[in-house]
Amino acid sequence: QVHFVESGGGLVQPGGSLRLSCAASGAILDGYTIGWFHQAPGKEREGVACLSTSDSRTFYAAFVKGRFTISGDDAKTTAHLQMNSLRPDDTATYYCAVAPSVFKLCIIGEYDYWGQGTQVTVSS
């Protein structure tokens, strides 16, 4: 009943920017926790940036601090991940995930609903 569709991925040169979006269907992102996770081939999925819309808490992985920003829109139907100063090691499939409530902001097991993922490739 809750579905999410990611968009905005693609091929970008190092130092470039992308803006990922996660559109919600069947749910309004009011009070939900939103997470962006990524997974590179052969690597574990890991948290990138997460946001609690109920209390505005955020988490950013150390490797994206100062470069990425997570946000939700005013209509509370879409989440975004603004990615600046992209590096080749940001290359991965990025997944949007949402949970009605969590105890830890960016732990995979806390999230109930996942999108299909969008590919981000950073290469010259």
N, CA and C of each residue as an Amber inpcrd file, in Angstrom:
protein
   372
   0.8200000  -1.2120000   0.0000000   0.0000000   0.0000000   0.0000000
   0.8500000   1.2560000   0.0000000   2.0830000   1.1460000   0.4220000
   3.0090000   2.2720000   0.4180000   4.0990000   1.9670000  -0.5910000
   4.2270000   2.8320000  -1.5700000   5.2070000   2.6430000  -2.6300000
   6.0020000   3.9170000  -2.8340000   7.2420000   3.7500000  -3.1910000
   8.1220000   4.8780000  -3.4290000   8.8680000   4.6590000  -4.7310000
   9.0000000   5.7300000  -5.4880000   9.6950000   5.6910000  -6.7620000
  10.7970000   6.7280000  -6.7390000  12.0370000   6.2660000  -6.8900000
  13.1770000   7.1720000  -6.9360000  13.4130000   7.6490000  -8.3590000
  13.9260000   8.8470000  -8.4660000  14.3100000   9.3880000  -9.7570000
  15.4530000  10.3720000  -9.5570000  16.0740000  10.7590000 -10.6420000
  17.1220000  11.7650000 -10.5980000  18.5300000  11.2300000 -10.7170000
  18.6850000   9.9270000 -10.7300000  20.0080000   9.3650000 -10.8890000
  20.5060000   9.5190000 -12.3060000  21.7570000   9.1860000 -12.4940000
  22.3460000   9.2770000 -13.8120000  23.8490000   9.3000000 -13.7430000
  24.4410000   9.6910000 -14.8430000  25.8900000   9.7880000 -14.9660000
  26.3110000  11.2400000 -14.7910000  27.2740000  11.4620000 -13.9270000
  27.7530000  12.8090000 -13.6600000  29.2660000  12.7690000 -13.4770000
  29.9230000  13.8500000 -13.8470000  31.3660000  13.9350000 -13.6670000
  31.7270000  14.2460000 -12.2210000  32.9160000  13.8520000 -11.7910000
  33.3420000  14.2270000 -10.4450000  33.2320000  15.7290000 -10.2210000
  32.7700000  16.0940000  -9.0400000  32.5350000  17.4870000  -8.7170000
  31.1600000  17.9930000  -9.0850000  30.4160000  17.2150000  -9.8330000
  29.0900000  17.6040000 -10.2450000  28.0430000  17.3560000  -9.1820000
  26.7940000  17.6210000  -9.5510000  25.6810000  17.5100000  -8.6220000
  24.5370000  16.7270000  -9.2320000  23.7830000  16.0830000  -8.3710000
  22.5350000  15.4350000  -8.7390000  21.5350000  15.6720000  -7.6230000
  20.2740000  15.6690000  -7.9860000  19.2020000  15.7820000  -7.0110000
  18.2860000  14.5770000  -7.1760000  18.2990000  13.7170000  -6.1890000
  17.4350000  12.5540000  -6.2020000  16.0960000  12.8890000  -5.5660000
  15.0480000  12.2890000  -6.0930000  13.7180000  12.4800000  -5.5470000
  13.0800000  11.1330000  -5.2740000  12.2410000  11.1090000  -4.2760000
  11.5240000   9.9100000  -3.8700000  10.0620000  10.2840000  -3.7340000
   9.2530000   9.8400000  -4.6700000   7.8330000  10.1630000  -4.6810000
   7.0440000   9.0710000  -3.9750000   6.2110000   9.4850000  -3.0570000
   5.4190000   8.5480000  -2.2780000   4.0500000   8.3450000  -2.9020000
   3.5950000   7.1160000  -2.8760000   2.2650000   6.7660000  -3.3270000
   1.6140000   5.9080000  -2.2510000   0.4150000   6.2840000  -1.8660000
  -0.2900000   5.5260000  -0.8510000  -0.0130000   5.9580000   0.5740000
   0.7890000   7.0070000   0.7270000   1.1060000   7.5110000   2.0520000
   1.5070000   8.9680000   1.9630000   1.2580000   9.6850000   3.0130000
   1.7160000  11.0540000   3.1710000   2.8610000  11.0400000   4.1770000
   3.9400000  11.7100000   3.8300000   5.1380000  11.6990000   4.6600000
   5.0350000  12.7160000   5.7850000   4.0640000  12.5300000   6.6290000
   3.8260000  13.4210000   7.7520000   4.1980000  12.6940000   9.0370000
   5.2980000  13.1130000   9.6270000   5.7720000  12.4590000  10.8280000
   6.5970000  11.2100000  10.5740000   6.8090000  10.8830000   9.3180000
   7.5990000   9.7130000   8.9590000   9.0830000  10.0080000   9.0610000
   9.8480000   8.9490000   9.1050000  11.2870000   9.0520000   8.9780000
  11.6820000   8.6110000   7.5780000  12.4890000   9.4210000   6.9460000
  12.9290000   9.1900000   5.5730000  14.4080000   8.8620000   5.5770000
  14.7810000   7.8680000   4.8210000  16.1830000   7.5170000   4.7090000
  16.6160000   7.3490000   3.2720000  17.8340000   7.7600000   3.0050000
  18.4930000   7.4490000   1.7480000  19.6590000   6.5260000   2.0520000
  19.6910000   5.4240000   1.3420000  20.7270000   4.4210000   1.4950000
  21.3570000   4.1650000   0.1410000  22.5720000   3.6980000   0.1390000
  23.1510000   3.3140000  -1.1390000  23.8670000   1.9740000  -1.0210000
  24.0400000   1.3640000  -2.1700000  24.7050000   0.0740000  -2.2340000
  25.4840000  -0.0210000  -3.5310000  26.7680000  -0.2290000  -3.3970000
  27.6280000  -0.4510000  -4.5460000  27.7870000  -1.9510000  -4.7640000
  28.0880000  -2.3660000  -5.9850000  28.2620000  -3.7960000  -6.2470000
  29.2890000  -4.4220000  -5.3120000  28.9180000  -5.5320000  -4.7170000
  29.8090000  -6.2370000  -3.8200000  29.9290000  -5.6340000  -2.4400000
  29.1910000  -4.5730000  -2.1720000  29.2530000  -3.9030000  -0.8850000
  27.9090000  -3.9810000  -0.1770000  27.9390000  -3.7900000   1.1260000
  26.7140000  -3.7720000   1.8980000  25.9690000  -2.4620000   1.6960000
  24.6490000  -2.5390000   1.7910000  23.8500000  -1.3340000   1.7750000
  24.1080000  -0.5510000   3.0620000  24.2320000   0.7550000   2.9320000
  24.5170000   1.5650000   4.0980000  23.7510000   2.8750000   4.0550000
  23.5230000   3.4190000   5.2370000  22.8100000   4.6750000   5.3410000
  23.6500000   5.8350000   4.8530000  23.0140000   6.7310000   4.1490000
  23.6580000   7.9260000   3.6240000  23.1610000   9.1690000   4.3560000
  21.8600000   9.3500000   4.3740000  21.2490000  10.4940000   5.0350000
  19.8350000  10.1340000   5.4300000  19.4400000  10.5220000   6.6260000
  18.1160000  10.2010000   7.1210000  17.5380000  11.4010000   7.8580000
  16.2250000  11.5070000   7.8150000  15.5270000  12.6550000   8.3820000
  14.2540000  12.2070000   9.0700000  14.0850000  12.6350000  10.3050000
  12.8230000  12.4680000  11.0040000  11.9870000  13.7160000  10.7800000
  10.8490000  13.5580000  10.1150000  10.0090000  14.7250000   9.8460000
   9.2080000  15.1500000  11.0680000   9.1910000  14.3290000  12.1110000
   8.4550000  14.6820000  13.3120000   9.2270000  15.6220000  14.2230000
  10.5440000  15.4640000  14.2950000  11.3430000  16.3180000  15.1670000
  12.5590000  16.9280000  14.4820000  12.6700000  16.7460000  13.1790000
  13.7150000  17.3490000  12.3490000  15.1150000  16.8340000  12.6370000
  15.2210000  15.7210000  13.3350000  16.5380000  15.1190000  13.5160000
  17.0710000  14.6390000  12.1810000  18.3590000  14.7690000  11.9940000
  19.0030000  14.2930000  10.7820000  20.2240000  13.4620000  11.1200000
  20.5700000  12.6050000  10.2040000  21.8020000  11.8520000  10.2590000
  22.4540000  11.9130000   8.8890000  23.7430000  12.1570000   8.8800000
  24.5200000  12.0890000   7.6570000  25.7250000  11.2000000   7.8860000
  25.9390000  10.2970000   6.9680000  27.1550000   9.5120000   7.0170000
  28.3590000  10.4350000   6.8900000  29.4470000  10.0500000   7.5380000
  30.6250000  10.9060000   7.5560000  31.1140000  11.2420000   6.1530000
  30.9820000  10.3100000   5.2350000  31.5280000  10.5250000   3.9010000
  30.6880000  11.4590000   3.0370000  29.5160000  11.8930000   3.5310000
  28.7090000  12.8390000   2.7560000  28.4830000  14.1550000   3.4810000
  28.9380000  14.2870000   4.7060000  28.7210000  15.5180000   5.4520000
  29.3060000  16.7140000   4.7130000  28.5020000  17.7530000   4.6260000
  28.9160000  18.9490000   3.9230000  28.6960000  18.8960000   2.4300000
  28.3120000  17.7380000   1.9090000  28.0990000  17.5890000   0.4690000
  26.6520000  17.2600000   0.1170000  25.9930000  16.4690000   0.9550000
  24.6300000  16.0200000   0.6710000  23.6560000  16.6630000   1.6510000
  22.4280000  16.8710000   1.2010000  21.3760000  17.4000000   2.0480000
  20.0860000  16.6300000   1.8050000  19.4780000  16.1530000   2.8730000
  18.2010000  15.4620000   2.7720000  17.0840000  16.4260000   3.1400000
  15.9530000  16.3090000   2.4670000  14.8300000  17.1810000   2.7480000
  13.5320000  16.5290000   2.3110000  12.4340000  17.0460000   2.8270000
  11.1080000  16.6750000   2.3850000  10.3770000  17.9180000   1.9440000
   9.4630000  17.7700000   0.9990000   8.7620000  18.9500000   0.5150000
   7.5980000  19.2970000   1.4350000   7.0260000  20.4810000   1.2110000
   5.9500000  20.9600000   2.0780000   4.6890000  20.1190000   1.9510000
   4.4730000  19.5440000   0.7780000   3.3090000  18.6920000   0.5730000
   3.4620000  17.3380000   1.2390000   4.6750000  17.0280000   1.6580000
   4.9810000  15.7840000   2.3710000   4.6680000  14.5480000   1.5480000
   4.9200000  14.6650000   0.2590000   4.7500000  13.5350000  -0.6410000
   6.0480000  13.1260000  -1.3190000   7.0630000  13.9640000  -1.2130000
   8.3150000  13.7090000  -1.9050000   9.4950000  14.0270000  -1.0040000
  10.4700000  13.1600000  -1.0090000  11.7290000  13.3950000  -0.3220000
  12.8220000  13.6180000  -1.3510000  13.8460000  14.3480000  -0.9510000
  14.9290000  14.6850000  -1.8700000  16.2780000  14.4280000  -1.2180000
  17.2360000  14.1590000  -2.0510000  18.6240000  14.1140000  -1.6290000
  19.4240000  14.9440000  -2.6180000  19.8670000  16.1040000  -2.1640000
  20.7180000  16.9540000  -2.9810000  22.1570000  16.5130000  -2.7730000
  22.8080000  16.1600000  -3.8490000  24.1620000  15.6400000  -3.7920000
  25.0770000  16.5740000  -4.5730000  26.0000000  17.1900000  -3.8650000
  26.9670000  18.0910000  -4.4650000  28.3640000  17.5240000  -4.3060000
  29.2740000  18.0630000  -5.0780000  30.6800000  17.6580000  -5.0120000
  30.8340000  16.1470000  -5.0890000  30.1530000  15.5650000  -6.0440000
  30.1400000  14.1120000  -6.1480000  31.5110000  13.5480000  -6.4800000
  31.7830000  12.4080000  -5.9170000  33.0510000  11.7270000  -6.0990000
  32.8080000  10.3430000  -6.6850000  33.8070000   9.7650000  -7.3300000
  33.6220000   8.4310000  -7.9070000  33.1550000   7.3860000  -6.9040000
  33.5890000   7.4930000  -5.6510000  33.1550000   6.5000000  -4.6710000
  31.7330000   6.7270000  -4.1730000  31.0520000   7.7450000  -4.6890000
  29.6170000   7.8760000  -4.4640000  28.8110000   6.9960000  -5.4200000
  29.4730000   6.4020000  -6.3830000  28.7970000   5.5550000  -7.3560000
  28.1250000   4.3770000  -6.6650000  26.8260000   4.2540000  -6.8620000
  26.0500000   3.2120000  -6.2050000  24.6120000   3.3160000  -6.6640000
  23.8210000   2.3330000  -6.2790000  22.3790000   2.4420000  -6.3910000
  21.8580000   3.0800000  -5.1140000  21.0490000   4.1060000  -5.2640000
  20.5140000   4.8350000  -4.1270000  19.0560000   4.4740000  -3.9240000
  18.7140000   4.1600000  -2.6940000  17.3790000   3.7350000  -2.3420000
  16.7560000   4.6980000  -1.3520000  15.5140000   5.0230000  -1.5820000
  14.7120000   5.7680000  -0.6260000  13.9590000   4.7750000   0.2490000
  13.9170000   5.0510000   1.5280000  13.1840000   4.2130000   2.4560000
  12.4310000   5.0840000   3.4480000  11.2930000   4.5930000   3.8960000
  10.4390000   5.3490000   4.8020000   9.9220000   4.4290000   5.8940000
   9.8310000   4.9640000   7.0820000   9.2640000   4.2380000   8.2050000
   8.3390000   5.1520000   8.9930000   7.2150000   4.6230000   9.4840000
   6.3350000   5.4440000  10.3230000   7.0140000   5.9400000  11.5850000
   7.8800000   5.1350000  12.1420000   8.6200000   5.5220000  13.3340000
   9.8770000   4.6790000  13.4290000  10.8960000   5.2500000  14.0090000
  12.1580000   4.5450000  14.2020000  12.7490000   4.9400000  15.5420000
  13.6870000   4.1180000  16.0060000  14.4640000   4.4560000  17.1810000
  15.8690000   4.9050000  16.8100000  16.3560000   4.4140000  15.6890000
  17.6260000   4.8480000  15.1290000  17.3630000   5.3860000  13.7350000
  17.9260000   6.5250000  13.4320000  17.5710000   7.2300000  12.2060000
  17.9810000   6.5150000  10.9330000  19.1340000   5.9030000  10.9140000
  19.6800000   5.4210000   9.6480000  20.1470000   3.9720000   9.7180000
  19.3800000   3.1650000  10.3920000  19.6430000   1.7360000  10.4720000
  18.6870000   1.0250000   9.5230000  19.2220000   0.2140000   8.6480000
  18.4190000  -0.4140000   7.5990000  17.2120000  -1.1450000   8.1570000
  17.4020000  -1.9030000   9.2300000  16.3310000  -2.7070000   9.7790000
  15.1680000  -1.9160000  10.3380000  15.3340000  -0.6230000  10.5140000
  14.2660000   0.2190000  11.0370000  13.2550000   0.6190000   9.9730000
  13.5870000   0.4280000   8.7120000  12.7560000   0.9390000   7.6300000
  11.8620000  -0.1370000   7.0420000  10.6230000   0.2390000   6.8010000
   9.6000000  -0.7040000   6.3770000   9.3690000  -0.7140000   4.8730000
   9.4930000   0.4210000   4.2360000   9.1240000   0.5700000   2.8380000
  10.2990000   1.1060000   2.0500000  10.5460000   0.4750000   0.9190000
  11.7080000   0.7900000   0.0970000  11.3260000   1.0100000  -1.3510000
  12.0100000   1.9570000  -1.9770000  11.8680000   2.1320000  -3.4020000
  12.7210000   1.1420000  -4.1690000  12.6390000   1.2260000  -5.4890000
  13.3570000   0.3000000  -6.3520000  14.8140000   0.6900000  -6.5730000
  15.1550000   1.9070000  -6.2650000  16.5160000   2.3660000  -6.4190000
  16.7390000   3.1360000  -7.7060000  17.6990000   4.0270000  -7.6650000
  18.1160000   4.7720000  -8.8390000  19.6410000   4.7760000  -8.8860000
  20.1770000   4.5680000 -10.0640000  21.6170000   4.4290000 -10.2180000
  22.2890000   5.7860000 -10.3250000  23.3370000   5.9520000  -9.5540000
  24.1880000   7.1330000  -9.6340000  25.5840000   6.6680000 -10.0110000
  26.0980000   7.2170000 -11.0820000  27.4430000   6.8930000 -11.5270000
  28.2420000   8.1790000 -11.6450000  29.3450000   8.2370000 -10.9420000
  30.2210000   9.4060000 -10.9610000  31.5170000   8.9870000 -11.6310000
  31.7410000   9.5150000 -12.7980000  32.8980000   9.1040000 -13.5850000
  33.2440000  10.1870000 -14.5890000  34.5230000  10.3150000 -14.8640000
  34.9780000  11.2210000 -15.9000000  35.0730000  10.5330000 -17.2450000
